[in-house]
PDB file of C-alpha atoms in Angstrom:
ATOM      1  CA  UNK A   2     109.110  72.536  79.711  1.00 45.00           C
ATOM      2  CA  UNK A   3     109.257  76.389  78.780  1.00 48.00           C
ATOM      3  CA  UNK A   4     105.011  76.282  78.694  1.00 49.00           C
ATOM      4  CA  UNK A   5     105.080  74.673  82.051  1.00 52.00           C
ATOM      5  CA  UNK A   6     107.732  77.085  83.627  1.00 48.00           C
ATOM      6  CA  UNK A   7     105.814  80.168  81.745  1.00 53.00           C
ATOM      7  CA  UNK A   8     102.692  79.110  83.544  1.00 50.00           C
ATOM      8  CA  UNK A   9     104.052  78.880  86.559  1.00 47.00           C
ATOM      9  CA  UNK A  10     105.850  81.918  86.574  1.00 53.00           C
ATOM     10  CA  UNK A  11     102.593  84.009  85.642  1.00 59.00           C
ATOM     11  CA  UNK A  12     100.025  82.073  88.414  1.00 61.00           C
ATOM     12  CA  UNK A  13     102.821  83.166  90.854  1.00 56.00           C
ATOM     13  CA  UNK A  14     103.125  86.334  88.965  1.00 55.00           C
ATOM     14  CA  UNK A  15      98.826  86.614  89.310  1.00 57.00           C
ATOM     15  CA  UNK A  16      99.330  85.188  92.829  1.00 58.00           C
ATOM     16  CA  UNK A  17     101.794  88.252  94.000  1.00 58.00           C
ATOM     17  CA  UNK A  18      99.323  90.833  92.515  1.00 60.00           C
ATOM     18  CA  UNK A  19      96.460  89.381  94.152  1.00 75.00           C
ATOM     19  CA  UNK A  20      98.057  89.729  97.759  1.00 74.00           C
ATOM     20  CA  UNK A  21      99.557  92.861  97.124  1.00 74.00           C
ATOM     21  CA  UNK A  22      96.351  94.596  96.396  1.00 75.00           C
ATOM     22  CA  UNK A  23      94.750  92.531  99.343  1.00 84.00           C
ATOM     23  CA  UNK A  24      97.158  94.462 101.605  1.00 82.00           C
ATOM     24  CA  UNK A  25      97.030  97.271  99.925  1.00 77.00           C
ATOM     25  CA  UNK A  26      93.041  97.315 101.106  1.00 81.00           C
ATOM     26  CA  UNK A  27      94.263  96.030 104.582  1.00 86.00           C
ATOM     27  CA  UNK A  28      96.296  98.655 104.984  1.00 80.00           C
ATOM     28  CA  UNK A  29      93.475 101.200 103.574  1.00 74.00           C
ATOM     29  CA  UNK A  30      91.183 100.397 106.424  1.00 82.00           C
ATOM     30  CA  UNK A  31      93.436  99.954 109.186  1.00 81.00           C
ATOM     31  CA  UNK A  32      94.487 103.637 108.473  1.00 69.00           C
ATOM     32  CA  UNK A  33      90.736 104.514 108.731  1.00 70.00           C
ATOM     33  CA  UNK A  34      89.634 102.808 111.180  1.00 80.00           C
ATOM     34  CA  UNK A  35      92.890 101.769 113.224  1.00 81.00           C
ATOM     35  CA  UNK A  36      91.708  98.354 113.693  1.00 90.00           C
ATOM     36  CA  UNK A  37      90.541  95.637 111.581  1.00 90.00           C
ATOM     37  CA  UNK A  38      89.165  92.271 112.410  1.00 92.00           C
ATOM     38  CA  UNK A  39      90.263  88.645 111.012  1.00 93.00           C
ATOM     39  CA  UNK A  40      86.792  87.948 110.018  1.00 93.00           C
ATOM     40  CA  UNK A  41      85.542  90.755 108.600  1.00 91.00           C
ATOM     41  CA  UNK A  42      88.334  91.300 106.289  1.00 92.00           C
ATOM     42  CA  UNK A  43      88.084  87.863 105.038  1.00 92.00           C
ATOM     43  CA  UNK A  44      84.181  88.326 103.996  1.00 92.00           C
ATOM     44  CA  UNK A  45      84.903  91.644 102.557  1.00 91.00           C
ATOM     45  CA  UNK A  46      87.879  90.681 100.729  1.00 90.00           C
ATOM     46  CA  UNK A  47      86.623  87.100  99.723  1.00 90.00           C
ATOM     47  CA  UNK A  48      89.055  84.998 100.766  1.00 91.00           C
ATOM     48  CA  UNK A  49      89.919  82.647 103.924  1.00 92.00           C
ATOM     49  CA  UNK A  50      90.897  83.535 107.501  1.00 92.00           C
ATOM     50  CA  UNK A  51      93.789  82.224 106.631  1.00 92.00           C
ATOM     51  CA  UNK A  52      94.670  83.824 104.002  1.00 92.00           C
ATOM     52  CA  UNK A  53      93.938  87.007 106.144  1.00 91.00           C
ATOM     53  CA  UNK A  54      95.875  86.034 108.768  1.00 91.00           C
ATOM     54  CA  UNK A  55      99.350  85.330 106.698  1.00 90.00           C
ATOM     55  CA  UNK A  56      99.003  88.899 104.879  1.00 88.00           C
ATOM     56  CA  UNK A  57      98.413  90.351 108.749  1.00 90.00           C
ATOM     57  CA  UNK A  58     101.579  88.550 109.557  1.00 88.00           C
ATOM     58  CA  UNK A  59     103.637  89.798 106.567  1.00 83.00           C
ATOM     59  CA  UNK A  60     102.141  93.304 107.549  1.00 83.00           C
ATOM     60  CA  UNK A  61     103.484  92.902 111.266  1.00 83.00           C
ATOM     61  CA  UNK A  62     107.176  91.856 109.605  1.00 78.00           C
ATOM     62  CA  UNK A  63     107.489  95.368 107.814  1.00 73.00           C
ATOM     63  CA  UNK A  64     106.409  97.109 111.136  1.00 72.00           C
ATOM     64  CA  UNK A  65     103.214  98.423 109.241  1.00 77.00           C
ATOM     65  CA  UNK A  66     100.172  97.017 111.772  1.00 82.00           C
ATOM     66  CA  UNK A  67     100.254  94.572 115.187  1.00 86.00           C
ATOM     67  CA  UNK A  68      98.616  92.103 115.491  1.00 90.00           C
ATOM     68  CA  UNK A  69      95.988  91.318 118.419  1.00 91.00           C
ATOM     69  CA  UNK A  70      93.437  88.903 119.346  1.00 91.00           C
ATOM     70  CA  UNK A  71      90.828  88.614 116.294  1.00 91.00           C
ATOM     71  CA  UNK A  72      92.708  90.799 114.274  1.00 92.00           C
ATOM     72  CA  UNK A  73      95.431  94.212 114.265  1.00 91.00           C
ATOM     73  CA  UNK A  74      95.484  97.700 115.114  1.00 89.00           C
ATOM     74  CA  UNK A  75      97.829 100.220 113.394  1.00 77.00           C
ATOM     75  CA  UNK A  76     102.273 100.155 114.601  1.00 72.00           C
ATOM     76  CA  UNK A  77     103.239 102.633 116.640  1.00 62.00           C
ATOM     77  CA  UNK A  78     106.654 101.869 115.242  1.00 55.00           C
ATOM     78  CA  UNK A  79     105.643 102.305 111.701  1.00 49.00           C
ATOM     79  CA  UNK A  80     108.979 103.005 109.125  1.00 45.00           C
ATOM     80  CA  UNK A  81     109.771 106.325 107.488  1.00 39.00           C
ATOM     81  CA  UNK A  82     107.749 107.147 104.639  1.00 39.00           C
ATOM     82  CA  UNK A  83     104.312 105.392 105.423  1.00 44.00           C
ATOM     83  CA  UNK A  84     102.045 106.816 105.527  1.00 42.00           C
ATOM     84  CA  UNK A  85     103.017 109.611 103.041  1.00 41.00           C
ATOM     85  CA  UNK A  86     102.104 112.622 105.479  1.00 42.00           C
ATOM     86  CA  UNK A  87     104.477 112.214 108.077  1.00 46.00           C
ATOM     87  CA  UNK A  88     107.422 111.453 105.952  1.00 47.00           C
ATOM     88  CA  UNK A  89     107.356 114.440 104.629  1.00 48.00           C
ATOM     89  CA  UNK A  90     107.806 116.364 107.922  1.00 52.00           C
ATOM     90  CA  UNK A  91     110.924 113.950 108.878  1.00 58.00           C
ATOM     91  CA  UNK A  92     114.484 115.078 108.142  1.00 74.00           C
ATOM     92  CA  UNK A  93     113.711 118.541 106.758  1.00 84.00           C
ATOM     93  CA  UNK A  94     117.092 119.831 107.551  1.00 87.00           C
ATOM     94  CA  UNK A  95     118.901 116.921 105.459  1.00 91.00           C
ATOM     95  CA  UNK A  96     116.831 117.249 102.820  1.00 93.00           C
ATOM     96  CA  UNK A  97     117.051 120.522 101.765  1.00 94.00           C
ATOM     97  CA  UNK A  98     120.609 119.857 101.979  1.00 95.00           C
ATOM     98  CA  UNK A  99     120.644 116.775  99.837  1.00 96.00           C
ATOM     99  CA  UNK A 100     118.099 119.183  97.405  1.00 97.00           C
ATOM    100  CA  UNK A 101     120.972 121.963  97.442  1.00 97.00           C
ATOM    101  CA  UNK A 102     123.591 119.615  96.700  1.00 97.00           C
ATOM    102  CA  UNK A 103     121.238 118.490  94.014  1.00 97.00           C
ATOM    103  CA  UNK A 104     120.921 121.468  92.051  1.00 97.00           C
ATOM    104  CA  UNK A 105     124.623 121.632  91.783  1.00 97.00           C
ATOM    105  CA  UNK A 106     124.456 118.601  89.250  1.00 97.00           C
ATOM    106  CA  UNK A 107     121.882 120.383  87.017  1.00 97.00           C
ATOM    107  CA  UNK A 108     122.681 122.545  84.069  1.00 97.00           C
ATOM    108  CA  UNK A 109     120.760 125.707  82.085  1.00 97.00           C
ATOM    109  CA  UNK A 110     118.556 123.789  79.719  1.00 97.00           C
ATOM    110  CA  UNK A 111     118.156 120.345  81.523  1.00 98.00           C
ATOM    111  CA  UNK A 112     115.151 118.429  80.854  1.00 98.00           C
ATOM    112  CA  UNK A 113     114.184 116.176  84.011  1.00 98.00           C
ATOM    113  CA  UNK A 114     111.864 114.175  85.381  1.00 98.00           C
ATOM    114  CA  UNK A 115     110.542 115.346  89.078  1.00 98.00           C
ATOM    115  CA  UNK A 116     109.217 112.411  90.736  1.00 96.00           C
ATOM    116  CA  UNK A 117     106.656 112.922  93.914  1.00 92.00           C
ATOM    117  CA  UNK A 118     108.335 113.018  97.112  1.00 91.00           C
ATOM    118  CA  UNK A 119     109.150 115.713 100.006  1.00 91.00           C
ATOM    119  CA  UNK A 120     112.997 115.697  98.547  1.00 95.00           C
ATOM    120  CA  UNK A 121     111.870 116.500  95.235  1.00 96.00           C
ATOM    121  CA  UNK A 122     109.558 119.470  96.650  1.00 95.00           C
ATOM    122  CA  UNK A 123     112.975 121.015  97.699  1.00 95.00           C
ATOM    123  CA  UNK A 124     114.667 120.776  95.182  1.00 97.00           C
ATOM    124  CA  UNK A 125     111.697 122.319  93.248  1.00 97.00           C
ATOM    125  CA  UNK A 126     112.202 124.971  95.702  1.00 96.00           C
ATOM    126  CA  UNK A 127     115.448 125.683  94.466  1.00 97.00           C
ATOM    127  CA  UNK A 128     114.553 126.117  90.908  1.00 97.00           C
ATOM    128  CA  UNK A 129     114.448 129.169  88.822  1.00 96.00           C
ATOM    129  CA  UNK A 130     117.666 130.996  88.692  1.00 96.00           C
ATOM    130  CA  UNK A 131     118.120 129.218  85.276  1.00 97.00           C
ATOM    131  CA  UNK A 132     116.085 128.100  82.223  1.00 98.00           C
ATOM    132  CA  UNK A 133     115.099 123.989  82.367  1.00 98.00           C
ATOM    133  CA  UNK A 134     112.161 121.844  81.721  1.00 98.00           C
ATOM    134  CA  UNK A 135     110.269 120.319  84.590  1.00 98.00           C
ATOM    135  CA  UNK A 136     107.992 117.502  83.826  1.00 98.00           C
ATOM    136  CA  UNK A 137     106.378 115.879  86.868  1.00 98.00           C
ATOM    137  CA  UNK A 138     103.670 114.177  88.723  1.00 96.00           C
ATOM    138  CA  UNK A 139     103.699 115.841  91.623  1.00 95.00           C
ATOM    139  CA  UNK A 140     100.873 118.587  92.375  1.00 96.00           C
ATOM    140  CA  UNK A 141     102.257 119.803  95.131  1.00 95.00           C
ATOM    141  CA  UNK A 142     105.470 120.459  92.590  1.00 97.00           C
ATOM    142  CA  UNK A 143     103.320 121.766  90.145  1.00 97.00           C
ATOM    143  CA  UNK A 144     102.216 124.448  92.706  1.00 95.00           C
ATOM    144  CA  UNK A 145     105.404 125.417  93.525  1.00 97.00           C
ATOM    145  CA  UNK A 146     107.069 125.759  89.848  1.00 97.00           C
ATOM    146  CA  UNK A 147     104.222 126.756  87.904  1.00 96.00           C
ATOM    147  CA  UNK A 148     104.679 130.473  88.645  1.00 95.00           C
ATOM    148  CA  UNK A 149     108.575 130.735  87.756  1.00 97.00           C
ATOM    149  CA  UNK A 150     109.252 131.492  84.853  1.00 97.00           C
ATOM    150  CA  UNK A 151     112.573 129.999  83.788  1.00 98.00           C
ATOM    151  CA  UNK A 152     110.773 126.684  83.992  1.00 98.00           C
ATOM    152  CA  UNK A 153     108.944 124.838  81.486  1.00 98.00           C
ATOM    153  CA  UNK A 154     106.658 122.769  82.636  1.00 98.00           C
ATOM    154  CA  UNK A 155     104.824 120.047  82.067  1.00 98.00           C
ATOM    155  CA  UNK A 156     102.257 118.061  84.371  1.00 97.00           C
ATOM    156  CA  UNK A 157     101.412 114.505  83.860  1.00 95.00           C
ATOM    157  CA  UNK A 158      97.416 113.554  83.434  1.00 92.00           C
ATOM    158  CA  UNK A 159      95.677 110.545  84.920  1.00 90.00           C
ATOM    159  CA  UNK A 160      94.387 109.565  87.957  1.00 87.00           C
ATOM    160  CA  UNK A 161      95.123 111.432  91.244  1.00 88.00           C
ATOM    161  CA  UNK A 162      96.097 110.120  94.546  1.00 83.00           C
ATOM    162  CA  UNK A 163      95.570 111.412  97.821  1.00 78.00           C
ATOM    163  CA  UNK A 164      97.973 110.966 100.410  1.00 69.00           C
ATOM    164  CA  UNK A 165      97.533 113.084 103.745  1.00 64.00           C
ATOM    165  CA  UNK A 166      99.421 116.209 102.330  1.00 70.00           C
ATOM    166  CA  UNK A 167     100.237 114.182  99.432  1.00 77.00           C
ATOM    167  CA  UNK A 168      98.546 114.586  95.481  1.00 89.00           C
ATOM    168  CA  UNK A 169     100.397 112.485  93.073  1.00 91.00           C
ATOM    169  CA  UNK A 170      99.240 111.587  89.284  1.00 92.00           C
ATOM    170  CA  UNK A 171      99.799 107.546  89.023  1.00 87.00           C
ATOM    171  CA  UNK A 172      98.447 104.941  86.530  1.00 87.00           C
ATOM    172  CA  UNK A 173      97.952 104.333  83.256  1.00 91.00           C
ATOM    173  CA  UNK A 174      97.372 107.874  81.730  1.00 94.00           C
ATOM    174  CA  UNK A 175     100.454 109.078  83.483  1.00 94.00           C
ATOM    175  CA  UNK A 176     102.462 106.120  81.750  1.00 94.00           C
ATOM    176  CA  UNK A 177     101.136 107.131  78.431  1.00 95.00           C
ATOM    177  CA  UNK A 178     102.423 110.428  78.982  1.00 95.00           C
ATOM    178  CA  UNK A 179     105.746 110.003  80.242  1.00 94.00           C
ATOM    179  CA  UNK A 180     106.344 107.536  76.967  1.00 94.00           C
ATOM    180  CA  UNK A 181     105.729 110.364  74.756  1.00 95.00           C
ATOM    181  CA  UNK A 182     109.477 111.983  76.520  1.00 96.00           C
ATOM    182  CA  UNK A 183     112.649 111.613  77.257  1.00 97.00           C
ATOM    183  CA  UNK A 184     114.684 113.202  79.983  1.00 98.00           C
ATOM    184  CA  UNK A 185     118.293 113.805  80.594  1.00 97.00           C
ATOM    185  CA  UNK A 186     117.817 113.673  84.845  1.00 98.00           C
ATOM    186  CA  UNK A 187     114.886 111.586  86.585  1.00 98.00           C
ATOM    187  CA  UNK A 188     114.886 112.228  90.134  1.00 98.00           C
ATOM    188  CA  UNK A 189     113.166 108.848  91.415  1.00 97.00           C
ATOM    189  CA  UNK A 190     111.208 109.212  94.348  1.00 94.00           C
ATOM    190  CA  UNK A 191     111.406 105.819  96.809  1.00 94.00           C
ATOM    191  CA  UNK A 192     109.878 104.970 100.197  1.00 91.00           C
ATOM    192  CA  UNK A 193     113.095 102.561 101.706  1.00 93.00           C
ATOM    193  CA  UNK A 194     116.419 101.138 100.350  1.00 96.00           C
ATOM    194  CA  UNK A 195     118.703  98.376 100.943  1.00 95.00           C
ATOM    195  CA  UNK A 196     121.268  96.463  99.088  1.00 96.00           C
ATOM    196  CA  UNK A 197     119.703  93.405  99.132  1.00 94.00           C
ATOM    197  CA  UNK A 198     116.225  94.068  98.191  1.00 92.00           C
ATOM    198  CA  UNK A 199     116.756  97.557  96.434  1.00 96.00           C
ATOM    199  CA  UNK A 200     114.787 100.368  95.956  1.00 96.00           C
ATOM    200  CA  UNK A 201     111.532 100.185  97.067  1.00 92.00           C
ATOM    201  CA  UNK A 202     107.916 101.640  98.126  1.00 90.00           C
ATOM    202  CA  UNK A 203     105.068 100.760 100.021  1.00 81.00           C
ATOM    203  CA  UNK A 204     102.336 101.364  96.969  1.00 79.00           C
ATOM    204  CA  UNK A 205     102.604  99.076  94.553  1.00 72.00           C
ATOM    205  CA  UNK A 206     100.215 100.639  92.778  1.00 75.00           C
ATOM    206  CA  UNK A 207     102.905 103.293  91.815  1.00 85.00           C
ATOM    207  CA  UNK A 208     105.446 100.658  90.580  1.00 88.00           C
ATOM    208  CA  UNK A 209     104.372 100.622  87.148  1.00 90.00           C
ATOM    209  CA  UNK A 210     104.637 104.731  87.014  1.00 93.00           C
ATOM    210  CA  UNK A 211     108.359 104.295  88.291  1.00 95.00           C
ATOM    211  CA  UNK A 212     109.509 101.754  86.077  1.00 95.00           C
ATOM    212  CA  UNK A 213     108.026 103.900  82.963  1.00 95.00           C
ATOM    213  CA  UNK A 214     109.961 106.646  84.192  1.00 96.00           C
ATOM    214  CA  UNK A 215     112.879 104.950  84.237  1.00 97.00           C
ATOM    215  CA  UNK A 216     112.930 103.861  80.962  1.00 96.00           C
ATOM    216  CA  UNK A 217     113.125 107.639  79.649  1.00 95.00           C
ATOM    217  CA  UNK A 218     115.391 108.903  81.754  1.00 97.00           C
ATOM    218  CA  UNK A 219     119.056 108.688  80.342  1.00 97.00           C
ATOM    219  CA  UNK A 220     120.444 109.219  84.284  1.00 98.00           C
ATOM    220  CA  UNK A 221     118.376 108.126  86.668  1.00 98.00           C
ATOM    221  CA  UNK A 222     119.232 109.861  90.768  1.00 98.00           C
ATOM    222  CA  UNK A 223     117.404 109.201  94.060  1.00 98.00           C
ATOM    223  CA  UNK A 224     117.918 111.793  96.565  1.00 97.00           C
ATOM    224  CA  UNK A 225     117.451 109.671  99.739  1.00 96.00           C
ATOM    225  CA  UNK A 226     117.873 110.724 103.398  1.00 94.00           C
ATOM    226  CA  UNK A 227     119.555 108.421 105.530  1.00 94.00           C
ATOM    227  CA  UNK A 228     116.574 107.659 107.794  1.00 92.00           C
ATOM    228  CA  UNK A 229     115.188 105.484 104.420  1.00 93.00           C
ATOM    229  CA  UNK A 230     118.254 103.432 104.121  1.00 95.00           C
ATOM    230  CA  UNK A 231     118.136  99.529 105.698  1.00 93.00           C
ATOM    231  CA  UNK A 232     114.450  99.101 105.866  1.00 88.00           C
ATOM    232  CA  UNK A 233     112.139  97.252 103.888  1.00 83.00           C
ATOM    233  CA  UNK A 234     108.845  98.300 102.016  1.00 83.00           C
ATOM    234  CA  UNK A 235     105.811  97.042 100.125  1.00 79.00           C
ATOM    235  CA  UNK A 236     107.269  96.170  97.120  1.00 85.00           C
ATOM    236  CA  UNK A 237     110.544  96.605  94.657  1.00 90.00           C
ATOM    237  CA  UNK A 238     111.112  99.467  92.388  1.00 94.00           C
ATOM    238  CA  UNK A 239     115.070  98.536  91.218  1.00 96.00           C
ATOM    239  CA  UNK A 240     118.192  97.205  91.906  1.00 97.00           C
ATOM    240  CA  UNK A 241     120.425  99.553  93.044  1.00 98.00           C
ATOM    241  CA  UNK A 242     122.411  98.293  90.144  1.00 97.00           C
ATOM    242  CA  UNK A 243     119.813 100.315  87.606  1.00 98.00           C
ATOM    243  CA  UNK A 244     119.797 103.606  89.196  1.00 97.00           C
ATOM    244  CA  UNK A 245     122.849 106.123  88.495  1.00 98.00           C
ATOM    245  CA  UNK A 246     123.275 108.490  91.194  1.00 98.00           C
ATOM    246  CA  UNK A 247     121.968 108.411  95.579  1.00 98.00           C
ATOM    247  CA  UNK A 248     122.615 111.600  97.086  1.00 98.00           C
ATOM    248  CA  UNK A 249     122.383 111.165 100.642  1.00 97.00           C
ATOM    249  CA  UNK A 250     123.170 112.850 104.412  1.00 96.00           C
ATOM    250  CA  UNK A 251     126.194 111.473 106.676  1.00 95.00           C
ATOM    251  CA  UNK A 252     123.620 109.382 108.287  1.00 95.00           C
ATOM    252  CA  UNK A 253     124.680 106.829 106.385  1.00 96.00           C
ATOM    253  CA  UNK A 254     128.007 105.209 107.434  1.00 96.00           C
ATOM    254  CA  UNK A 255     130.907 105.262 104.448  1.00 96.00           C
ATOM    255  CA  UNK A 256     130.724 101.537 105.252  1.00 97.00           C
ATOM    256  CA  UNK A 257     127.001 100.937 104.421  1.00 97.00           C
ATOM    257  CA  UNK A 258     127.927 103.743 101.355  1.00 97.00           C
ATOM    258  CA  UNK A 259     130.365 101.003 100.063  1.00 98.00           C
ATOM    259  CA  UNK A 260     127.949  98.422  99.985  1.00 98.00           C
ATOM    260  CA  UNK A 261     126.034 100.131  97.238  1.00 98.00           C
ATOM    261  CA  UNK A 262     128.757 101.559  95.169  1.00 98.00           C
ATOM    262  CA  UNK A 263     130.101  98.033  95.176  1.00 98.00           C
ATOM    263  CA  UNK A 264     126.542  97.558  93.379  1.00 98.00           C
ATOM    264  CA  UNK A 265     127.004 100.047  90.437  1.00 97.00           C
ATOM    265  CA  UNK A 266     125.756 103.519  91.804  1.00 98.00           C
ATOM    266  CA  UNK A 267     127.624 106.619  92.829  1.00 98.00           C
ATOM    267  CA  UNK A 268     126.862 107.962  96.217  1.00 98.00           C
ATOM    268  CA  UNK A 269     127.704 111.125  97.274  1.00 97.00           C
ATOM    269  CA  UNK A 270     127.176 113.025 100.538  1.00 98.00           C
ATOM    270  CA  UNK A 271     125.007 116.637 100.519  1.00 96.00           C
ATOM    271  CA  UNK A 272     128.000 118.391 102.078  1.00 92.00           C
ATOM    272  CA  UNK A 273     131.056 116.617  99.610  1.00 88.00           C
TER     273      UNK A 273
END
């Protein structure tokens, strides 16, 4: 019974992958080309109509494409945070608040973990009145800390990403480097939140990257505007049970607050 239920577990496990990365693709060339067709995607991608035609529907459900006769063209109502470009123009004001309040919970000699993310890029902003150690994946983070010189810091290697204004380090080389470390403070960059489904993010080719970060970090802290909060993404990160620490804007109701402190985290407000 255990070999039959292991089996099963990784063909769903293979399964999952398989239509992740299919999207994944979908979701490449509909940001290319703004529309895609049922039938081409199907001989390109090597599977079914079908097939093509459930993963367009999933798509449509996290407000990411719409479908139309033959095929999709891109949302116009497409959540915060995808693609990576215009989320970090949203909510500038309540970020560099949530980065401020931040800063206030790290000490002179710190070692963290700077995840990518516009949040994070504030808070990088804000560093250098005291000595600490910076690793991170994040170029644009890199650019903005590597001239200070009360920080130490260290830049992940592997293979980079390009996201509109976006250049983050992901994959396997970047796993084998953050193993080699461990940090007091990862800030944990995420795409959408809920208390059902947790943390989440719409590349799941970054998922393994986030879950090795996690394991080094001894606190782990998401700074997360509200405008992230209720909505759904490509794929889970973490409970809200495993993370620490959400530092977020009175967007969010003290009601929908509750909800995830009832789950394990602390979650304070930028201006507490």
């Amino acid at each position: 019974m255990t070999s039959n239920s292991n089996t099963t577990s990784g063909k769903e496990r293979d399964f999952f992958m398989m239509q992740t990365k299919r999207m994944e693709e979908i979701m490449e060339l509909i940001q290319q080309k703004q529309y895609v067709d049922v039938q081409h995607l199907a001989a390109q991608l090597h599977v079914t109509p079908k097939t093509i035609r459930l993963d367009l529907e999933r798509l449509e459900g996290m407000n990411l494409l719409q479908r139309v006769h033959g095929g999709a063209v891109i949302s116009k109502q497409q959540p915060s945070s995808f693609p990576m470009e215009q989320s970090r123009e949203k909510n500038q004001a309540e970020k560099a608040r949530i980065a401020a309040k931040a800063l206030t919970m790290l000490a002179p000699h710190d070692v963290i973990f700077m995840d990518d993310g516009s949040t994070s890029l504030a808070l990088a902003k804000l560093l250098g009145g005291f000595p600490i150690t910076v690793l991170t994946n994040d170029l644009q983070i890199v650019n903005e800390l590597m001239y200070k010189p009360n920080v130490t810091l260290f830049v992940a290697g592997g293979c980079v990403k390009r996201d509109g204004n976006s250049c983050v380090i992901y994959g396997e080389d970047c796993i084998q480097f953050v193993k080699k470390y461990r940090v007091n403070k990862l800030f944990l960059g995420i795409s959408t939140i809920t208390p059902k489904d947790g943390l989440m993010i719409y590349y799941y080719g970054d998922r393994s990257t986030k879950r090795a970060l996690m394991s080094t970090a001894d606190r782990i802290i998401c700074m997360i505007d509200s405008s992230k909060f209720g909505h759904t993404a490509f794929t889970a990160v973490a409970k809200v049970s495993e993370i620490d620490t959400i530092i977020t804007d009175r967007g969010l109701s003290p009601q929908e607050a509750e909800q995830y402190r009832a789950l394990g985290a602390r979650v304070i407000y930028a201006d507490d």
